[in-house]
Amino acid sequence: MNEPMIVASAKDQGSRHSAASEVSTQAWLVLGWIGLAFLTVGGADFLLTWFPLQLGNREWEFATVTQTFNGLPILLLGIGLLTVAAEQVERRWWGLIAVSAAGLLAVWIVVGFVIWALNVQLALATVPAELAPGIRKAIVKTFLQSLTYPAVMLYLVRRAWLQRPKAVDEIG
């Protein structure tokens, strides 16, 4: 059997489309603000972990980098939400915040990894035998994080760069 076909007028279709578009915009705005909150909270956690600095204290360096890498998912989520929300609702300042944070964080991760890597041997040599498996797991996890996070951050920077308004190209 043939089912009846319901045909809506162009006027009806336009109102449904604009209502769906408004809901979508509101959802992206909420996600953008959540991203900004995650970026703020993650950034505060990052700063509180690193300051006051104790560079030269090898145990502090190893533990601080490891702890910071474990907290990066919140920052990464905030940057990701801000990046995609900025694209959807065309809030350029959100994109600039996300790109700046991602770029700085990617550089910091590389620097933090170097500081951390210089202390791995000391951590392995000084840990009691019963704690060695835990240290080895932390080393593997931190190493994998040091490869993954910068790649994702740089992807987000590239994505935001490619999505920037065309007017920026014409000006600069």
Coordinates of N, CA and C in Angstrom, one line a residue:
M1 N 0.8 -1.2 0.0 CA 0.0 0.0 0.0 C 0.9 1.2 0.0
N2 N 0.4 2.2 -0.6 CA 1.1 3.5 -0.6 C 0.6 4.3 0.6
E3 N 1.6 4.8 1.3 CA 1.3 5.7 2.4 C 1.1 7.1 2.0
P4 N 0.2 7.8 2.6 CA 0.0 9.2 2.1 C 1.2 10.1 2.4
M5 N 1.5 10.9 1.5 CA 2.6 11.8 1.5 C 2.2 13.2 2.1
I6 N 2.8 13.7 3.1 CA 2.5 15.0 3.6 C 3.5 16.0 3.0
V7 N 2.9 17.0 2.4 CA 3.8 18.0 1.8 C 3.5 19.3 2.6
A8 N 4.6 19.9 3.1 CA 4.5 21.1 3.8 C 4.9 22.3 2.9
S9 N 4.2 23.4 3.2 CA 4.5 24.5 2.4 C 5.9 25.1 2.7
A10 N 6.5 25.9 1.8 CA 7.8 26.4 2.0 C 7.8 27.3 3.2
K11 N 6.7 27.9 3.5 CA 6.6 28.8 4.7 C 6.7 27.9 6.0
D12 N 6.1 26.7 6.0 CA 6.2 25.8 7.2 C 7.6 25.3 7.3
Q13 N 8.2 24.9 6.2 CA 9.6 24.4 6.2 C 10.5 25.4 6.8
G14 N 10.4 26.6 6.4 CA 11.3 27.7 6.8 C 11.2 27.9 8.3
S15 N 10.0 27.9 8.9 CA 9.8 28.1 10.3 C 10.4 27.0 11.1
R16 N 10.2 25.7 10.6 CA 10.8 24.6 11.3 C 12.3 24.6 11.2
H17 N 12.9 25.0 10.1 CA 14.3 25.1 9.9 C 14.9 26.2 10.9
S18 N 14.2 27.3 11.0 CA 14.8 28.4 11.8 C 14.7 28.0 13.3
A19 N 13.6 27.3 13.7 CA 13.5 26.9 15.1 C 14.6 25.8 15.4
A20 N 14.8 24.9 14.5 CA 15.9 23.9 14.7 C 17.2 24.6 14.7
S21 N 17.4 25.6 13.9 CA 18.7 26.3 13.9 C 18.9 27.1 15.2
E22 N 17.8 27.6 15.7 CA 17.9 28.4 17.0 C 18.3 27.4 18.1
V23 N 17.7 26.2 18.2 CA 18.0 25.2 19.2 C 19.4 24.8 19.1
S24 N 19.9 24.6 17.8 CA 21.3 24.2 17.6 C 22.3 25.2 18.1
T25 N 22.0 26.5 17.8 CA 22.8 27.6 18.2 C 22.9 27.7 19.7
Q26 N 21.7 27.5 20.4 CA 21.7 27.5 21.8 C 22.5 26.4 22.4
A27 N 22.4 25.2 21.8 CA 23.2 24.1 22.3 C 24.7 24.3 22.1
W28 N 25.1 24.9 21.0 CA 26.5 25.2 20.8 C 27.0 26.3 21.8
L29 N 26.2 27.2 22.1 CA 26.5 28.3 23.1 C 26.8 27.6 24.4
V30 N 25.9 26.7 24.8 CA 26.0 26.0 26.1 C 27.4 25.3 26.1
L31 N 27.6 24.5 25.1 CA 28.9 23.8 25.0 C 30.1 24.7 25.0
G32 N 30.0 25.8 24.4 CA 31.1 26.8 24.4 C 31.4 27.3 25.8
W33 N 30.3 27.6 26.5 CA 30.5 28.1 27.9 C 31.1 27.0 28.8
I34 N 30.6 25.8 28.6 CA 31.1 24.6 29.3 C 32.6 24.5 29.0
G35 N 33.0 24.6 27.7 CA 34.4 24.5 27.3 C 35.2 25.6 28.0
L36 N 34.7 26.8 28.1 CA 35.4 27.9 28.7 C 35.6 27.6 30.2
A37 N 34.5 27.0 30.8 CA 34.6 26.7 32.3 C 35.7 25.6 32.5
F38 N 35.7 24.6 31.6 CA 36.7 23.5 31.7 C 38.1 24.1 31.5
L39 N 38.3 25.0 30.6 CA 39.6 25.6 30.3 C 40.0 26.4 31.5
T40 N 39.1 27.1 32.2 CA 39.4 27.9 33.3 C 39.8 27.0 34.5
V41 N 39.0 26.0 34.8 CA 39.3 25.1 35.9 C 40.6 24.3 35.6
G42 N 40.7 23.8 34.4 CA 41.9 23.0 34.1 C 43.2 23.9 34.1
G43 N 43.0 25.1 33.7 CA 44.2 26.1 33.7 C 44.6 26.4 35.2
A44 N 43.6 26.6 36.0 CA 43.9 26.8 37.4 C 44.6 25.6 38.1
D45 N 44.1 24.4 37.8 CA 44.7 23.2 38.3 C 46.2 23.1 37.8
F46 N 46.4 23.4 36.5 CA 47.7 23.4 35.9 C 48.6 24.4 36.7
L47 N 48.2 25.6 36.8 CA 49.0 26.6 37.5 C 49.3 26.3 39.0
L48 N 48.3 25.8 39.7 CA 48.5 25.4 41.1 C 49.4 24.2 41.2
T49 N 49.5 23.4 40.2 CA 50.4 22.2 40.2 C 51.9 22.7 40.0
W50 N 52.1 23.7 39.2 CA 53.4 24.1 38.8 C 54.0 25.2 39.7
F51 N 53.1 26.0 40.4 CA 53.7 27.1 41.1 C 53.4 26.9 42.6
P52 N 54.4 27.2 43.5 CA 55.7 27.7 43.2 C 56.6 26.7 42.5
L53 N 57.4 27.2 41.6 CA 58.3 26.3 40.9 C 59.4 25.8 41.8
Q54 N 59.8 24.5 41.6 CA 60.9 23.9 42.3 C 61.8 23.3 41.3
L55 N 62.1 24.0 40.2 CA 63.0 23.4 39.2 C 64.4 23.1 39.9
G56 N 64.9 22.0 39.5 CA 66.2 21.6 40.1 C 65.9 20.5 41.1
N57 N 64.7 20.4 41.7 CA 64.3 19.3 42.5 C 63.8 18.2 41.6
R58 N 64.6 17.2 41.4 CA 64.3 16.2 40.4 C 63.0 15.4 40.7
E59 N 62.8 15.1 42.0 CA 61.6 14.4 42.4 C 60.4 15.2 42.1
W60 N 60.4 16.5 42.4 CA 59.3 17.4 42.2 C 59.1 17.5 40.7
E61 N 60.1 17.6 39.9 CA 59.9 17.7 38.4 C 59.2 16.5 37.9
F62 N 59.7 15.3 38.2 CA 59.1 14.1 37.8 C 57.6 14.0 38.2
A63 N 57.3 14.2 39.4 CA 56.0 14.1 40.0 C 55.0 15.2 39.4
T64 N 55.5 16.4 39.2 CA 54.7 17.5 38.7 C 54.3 17.3 37.3
V65 N 55.3 16.9 36.5 CA 54.9 16.6 35.0 C 53.9 15.5 35.0
T66 N 54.2 14.4 35.7 CA 53.3 13.2 35.7 C 51.9 13.7 36.1
Q67 N 51.8 14.4 37.2 CA 50.5 14.9 37.7 C 49.8 15.8 36.7
T68 N 50.5 16.7 36.1 CA 50.0 17.6 35.1 C 49.4 16.9 33.9
F69 N 50.2 15.9 33.4 CA 49.7 15.2 32.2 C 48.4 14.5 32.6
N70 N 48.3 14.0 33.8 CA 47.0 13.3 34.2 C 45.8 14.3 34.3
G71 N 46.1 15.6 34.5 CA 45.0 16.6 34.5 C 44.7 17.2 33.2
L72 N 45.5 16.9 32.1 CA 45.3 17.5 30.8 C 44.0 17.2 30.1
P73 N 43.3 16.1 30.4 CA 42.0 15.9 29.7 C 41.0 17.0 29.9
I74 N 41.0 17.6 31.1 CA 40.0 18.7 31.3 C 40.4 19.8 30.4
L75 N 41.6 20.2 30.4 CA 42.1 21.3 29.5 C 41.8 21.0 28.0
L76 N 42.1 19.8 27.6 CA 41.9 19.4 26.3 C 40.4 19.4 25.9
L77 N 39.6 18.9 26.8 CA 38.1 19.0 26.6 C 37.6 20.4 26.4
G78 N 38.1 21.3 27.3 CA 37.8 22.7 27.2 C 38.2 23.3 25.9
I79 N 39.4 23.1 25.5 CA 39.9 23.6 24.2 C 39.1 23.1 23.1
G80 N 38.8 21.8 23.1 CA 38.1 21.2 22.0 C 36.6 21.7 21.9
L81 N 36.0 21.8 23.0 CA 34.6 22.4 23.0 C 34.6 23.9 22.6
L82 N 35.6 24.6 23.0 CA 35.6 26.0 22.6 C 35.9 26.1 21.1
T83 N 36.8 25.3 20.6 CA 37.1 25.3 19.2 C 35.9 25.1 18.3
V84 N 35.2 24.0 18.6 CA 34.1 23.6 17.7 C 32.9 24.6 18.0
A85 N 32.7 25.0 19.2 CA 31.6 26.0 19.4 C 31.9 27.3 18.8
A86 N 33.1 27.7 18.8 CA 33.5 29.0 18.1 C 33.2 28.9 16.6
E87 N 33.4 27.8 16.0 CA 33.1 27.6 14.6 C 31.6 27.7 14.3
Q88 N 30.8 27.0 15.2 CA 29.4 26.9 15.0 C 28.6 28.2 15.3
V89 N 29.0 29.0 16.3 CA 28.3 30.2 16.6 C 29.1 31.5 16.2
E90 N 30.2 31.3 15.6 CA 31.0 32.4 15.0 C 31.4 33.4 16.1
R91 N 31.9 32.8 17.2 CA 32.4 33.7 18.3 C 33.9 33.6 18.1
R92 N 34.5 34.6 17.4 CA 35.9 34.6 17.1 C 36.8 34.6 18.4
W93 N 36.4 35.3 19.4 CA 37.2 35.4 20.6 C 37.3 34.0 21.3
W94 N 36.3 33.2 21.2 CA 36.4 31.8 21.8 C 37.4 31.0 21.0
G95 N 37.4 31.2 19.7 CA 38.4 30.5 18.9 C 39.8 31.0 19.2
L96 N 40.0 32.3 19.4 CA 41.3 32.8 19.7 C 41.8 32.3 21.1
I97 N 40.9 32.2 22.0 CA 41.3 31.7 23.3 C 41.7 30.2 23.2
A98 N 40.9 29.5 22.5 CA 41.2 28.0 22.3 C 42.5 27.8 21.6
V99 N 42.7 28.5 20.5 CA 43.9 28.4 19.7 C 45.2 28.8 20.5
S100 N 45.1 29.9 21.2 CA 46.2 30.3 22.1 C 46.5 29.3 23.1
A101 N 45.5 28.8 23.8 CA 45.7 27.8 24.9 C 46.3 26.5 24.3
A102 N 45.8 26.1 23.2 CA 46.2 24.8 22.6 C 47.7 25.0 22.1
G103 N 48.0 26.1 21.5 CA 49.4 26.3 21.1 C 50.4 26.3 22.2
L104 N 50.1 27.1 23.3 CA 50.9 27.2 24.4 C 51.0 25.9 25.1
L105 N 49.9 25.2 25.2 CA 49.9 23.9 25.9 C 50.8 22.9 25.2
A106 N 50.7 22.9 23.8 CA 51.4 21.9 23.0 C 52.9 22.2 23.3
V107 N 53.3 23.4 23.3 CA 54.8 23.7 23.5 C 55.1 23.3 24.9
W108 N 54.3 23.6 25.9 CA 54.6 23.3 27.3 C 54.7 21.8 27.4
I109 N 53.9 21.0 26.8 CA 53.9 19.5 26.9 C 55.3 19.0 26.4
V110 N 55.8 19.6 25.3 CA 57.1 19.1 24.8 C 58.2 19.5 25.8
V111 N 58.1 20.7 26.4 CA 59.1 21.1 27.4 C 59.0 20.3 28.6
G112 N 57.7 20.1 29.1 CA 57.5 19.3 30.3 C 58.0 17.8 30.1
F113 N 57.8 17.3 28.9 CA 58.3 16.0 28.6 C 59.8 15.9 28.7
V114 N 60.5 16.9 28.2 CA 62.0 16.9 28.3 C 62.4 16.9 29.7
I115 N 61.8 17.8 30.5 CA 62.1 17.8 32.0 C 61.8 16.5 32.6
W116 N 60.7 15.9 32.3 CA 60.3 14.6 32.9 C 61.3 13.5 32.5
A117 N 61.6 13.5 31.2 CA 62.4 12.4 30.6 C 63.8 12.4 31.3
L118 N 64.3 13.6 31.6 CA 65.6 13.7 32.3 C 65.6 13.1 33.7
N119 N 64.4 12.9 34.2 CA 64.3 12.4 35.6 C 63.8 10.9 35.7
V120 N 63.5 10.3 34.6 CA 63.0 8.9 34.6 C 64.0 7.9 35.2
Q121 N 65.3 8.0 34.8 CA 66.3 7.1 35.4 C 66.4 7.3 36.9
L122 N 66.4 8.5 37.4 CA 66.4 8.7 38.9 C 65.2 8.1 39.5
A123 N 64.0 8.2 38.9 CA 62.8 7.7 39.5 C 62.9 6.1 39.6
L124 N 63.4 5.5 38.5 CA 63.5 4.1 38.5 C 64.6 3.6 39.5
A125 N 65.7 4.4 39.7 CA 66.8 4.0 40.5 C 66.5 4.1 42.0
T126 N 65.7 5.1 42.3 CA 65.5 5.4 43.8 C 64.2 4.8 44.4
V127 N 63.3 4.3 43.6 CA 62.1 3.8 44.1 C 62.3 2.4 44.7
P128 N 61.6 2.1 45.9 CA 61.7 0.8 46.5 C 61.1 -0.2 45.5
A129 N 61.6 -1.5 45.6 CA 61.2 -2.5 44.7 C 59.7 -2.8 44.6
E130 N 59.0 -2.7 45.7 CA 57.6 -2.9 45.8 C 56.8 -1.8 45.0
L131 N 57.4 -0.6 44.8 CA 56.7 0.5 44.1 C 57.1 0.6 42.7
A132 N 58.1 -0.2 42.2 CA 58.6 -0.1 40.9 C 57.6 -0.4 39.8
P133 N 56.7 -1.4 40.0 CA 55.6 -1.5 38.9 C 54.8 -0.3 38.7
G134 N 54.4 0.4 39.8 CA 53.6 1.6 39.7 C 54.4 2.7 39.0
I135 N 55.7 2.8 39.3 CA 56.5 3.8 38.6 C 56.6 3.5 37.1
R136 N 56.7 2.2 36.8 CA 56.8 1.8 35.3 C 55.5 2.1 34.6
K137 N 54.4 1.9 35.3 CA 53.1 2.2 34.7 C 53.0 3.7 34.4
A138 N 53.4 4.5 35.4 CA 53.3 5.9 35.3 C 54.2 6.4 34.1
I139 N 55.4 5.8 34.0 CA 56.3 6.2 32.9 C 55.6 5.9 31.5
V140 N 55.1 4.7 31.4 CA 54.4 4.3 30.1 C 53.3 5.3 29.8
K141 N 52.4 5.5 30.8 CA 51.3 6.4 30.7 C 51.7 7.8 30.3
T142 N 52.7 8.4 31.0 CA 53.1 9.7 30.7 C 53.7 9.8 29.3
F143 N 54.5 8.8 28.9 CA 55.1 8.8 27.6 C 54.0 8.8 26.5
L144 N 53.0 8.0 26.7 CA 51.9 8.0 25.7 C 51.1 9.3 25.7
Q145 N 50.9 9.9 26.8 CA 50.3 11.2 26.9 C 51.1 12.2 26.2
S146 N 52.4 12.2 26.4 CA 53.3 13.2 25.7 C 53.3 13.1 24.2
L147 N 52.9 12.0 23.7 CA 52.8 11.8 22.2 C 51.4 12.2 21.8
T148 N 50.4 11.9 22.5 CA 49.0 12.1 22.1 C 48.5 13.5 22.2
Y149 N 48.7 14.1 23.4 CA 48.2 15.5 23.7 C 48.7 16.5 22.7
P150 N 50.0 16.6 22.4 CA 50.4 17.6 21.5 C 49.8 17.4 20.1
A151 N 49.7 16.2 19.7 CA 49.1 15.9 18.3 C 47.6 16.4 18.3
V152 N 46.9 16.2 19.3 CA 45.5 16.6 19.4 C 45.4 18.2 19.5
M153 N 46.3 18.8 20.3 CA 46.3 20.2 20.4 C 46.7 20.9 19.0
L154 N 47.7 20.3 18.4 CA 48.0 20.9 17.1 C 46.9 20.7 16.0
Y155 N 46.2 19.6 16.1 CA 45.1 19.4 15.2 C 44.0 20.4 15.5
L156 N 43.7 20.7 16.7 CA 42.7 21.8 17.0 C 43.2 23.1 16.6
V157 N 44.5 23.4 16.7 CA 45.0 24.7 16.2 C 44.8 24.8 14.7
R158 N 45.2 23.7 14.0 CA 45.0 23.6 12.5 C 43.6 23.8 12.1
R159 N 42.7 23.1 12.8 CA 41.3 23.1 12.5 C 40.8 24.6 12.7
A160 N 41.1 25.2 13.8 CA 40.6 26.6 14.0 C 41.2 27.5 13.0
W161 N 42.5 27.3 12.6 CA 43.1 28.1 11.6 C 42.4 28.0 10.2
L162 N 42.0 26.8 9.8 CA 41.4 26.6 8.6 C 39.9 27.1 8.6
Q163 N 39.3 27.2 9.7 CA 37.9 27.7 9.8 C 37.8 29.2 10.1
R164 N 39.0 29.9 10.2 CA 38.9 31.3 10.5 C 38.1 32.0 9.4
P165 N 37.6 33.2 9.7 CA 36.8 33.9 8.7 C 37.7 34.3 7.5
K166 N 37.1 34.3 6.3 CA 37.9 34.6 5.1 C 38.3 36.1 5.1
A167 N 37.5 36.9 5.8 CA 37.9 38.4 5.9 C 39.2 38.6 6.5
V168 N 39.6 37.7 7.4 CA 40.9 37.8 8.0 C 42.0 37.6 6.9
D169 N 41.8 36.7 6.0 CA 42.8 36.5 4.9 C 42.9 37.7 4.1
E170 N 41.8 38.4 3.8 CA 41.8 39.6 3.0 C 42.5 40.8 3.7
I171 N 42.4 40.9 5.0 CA 43.0 42.0 5.7 C 44.5 41.7 5.9
G172 N 44.8 40.5 6.3 CA 46.2 40.2 6.7 C 46.8 39.3 5.7

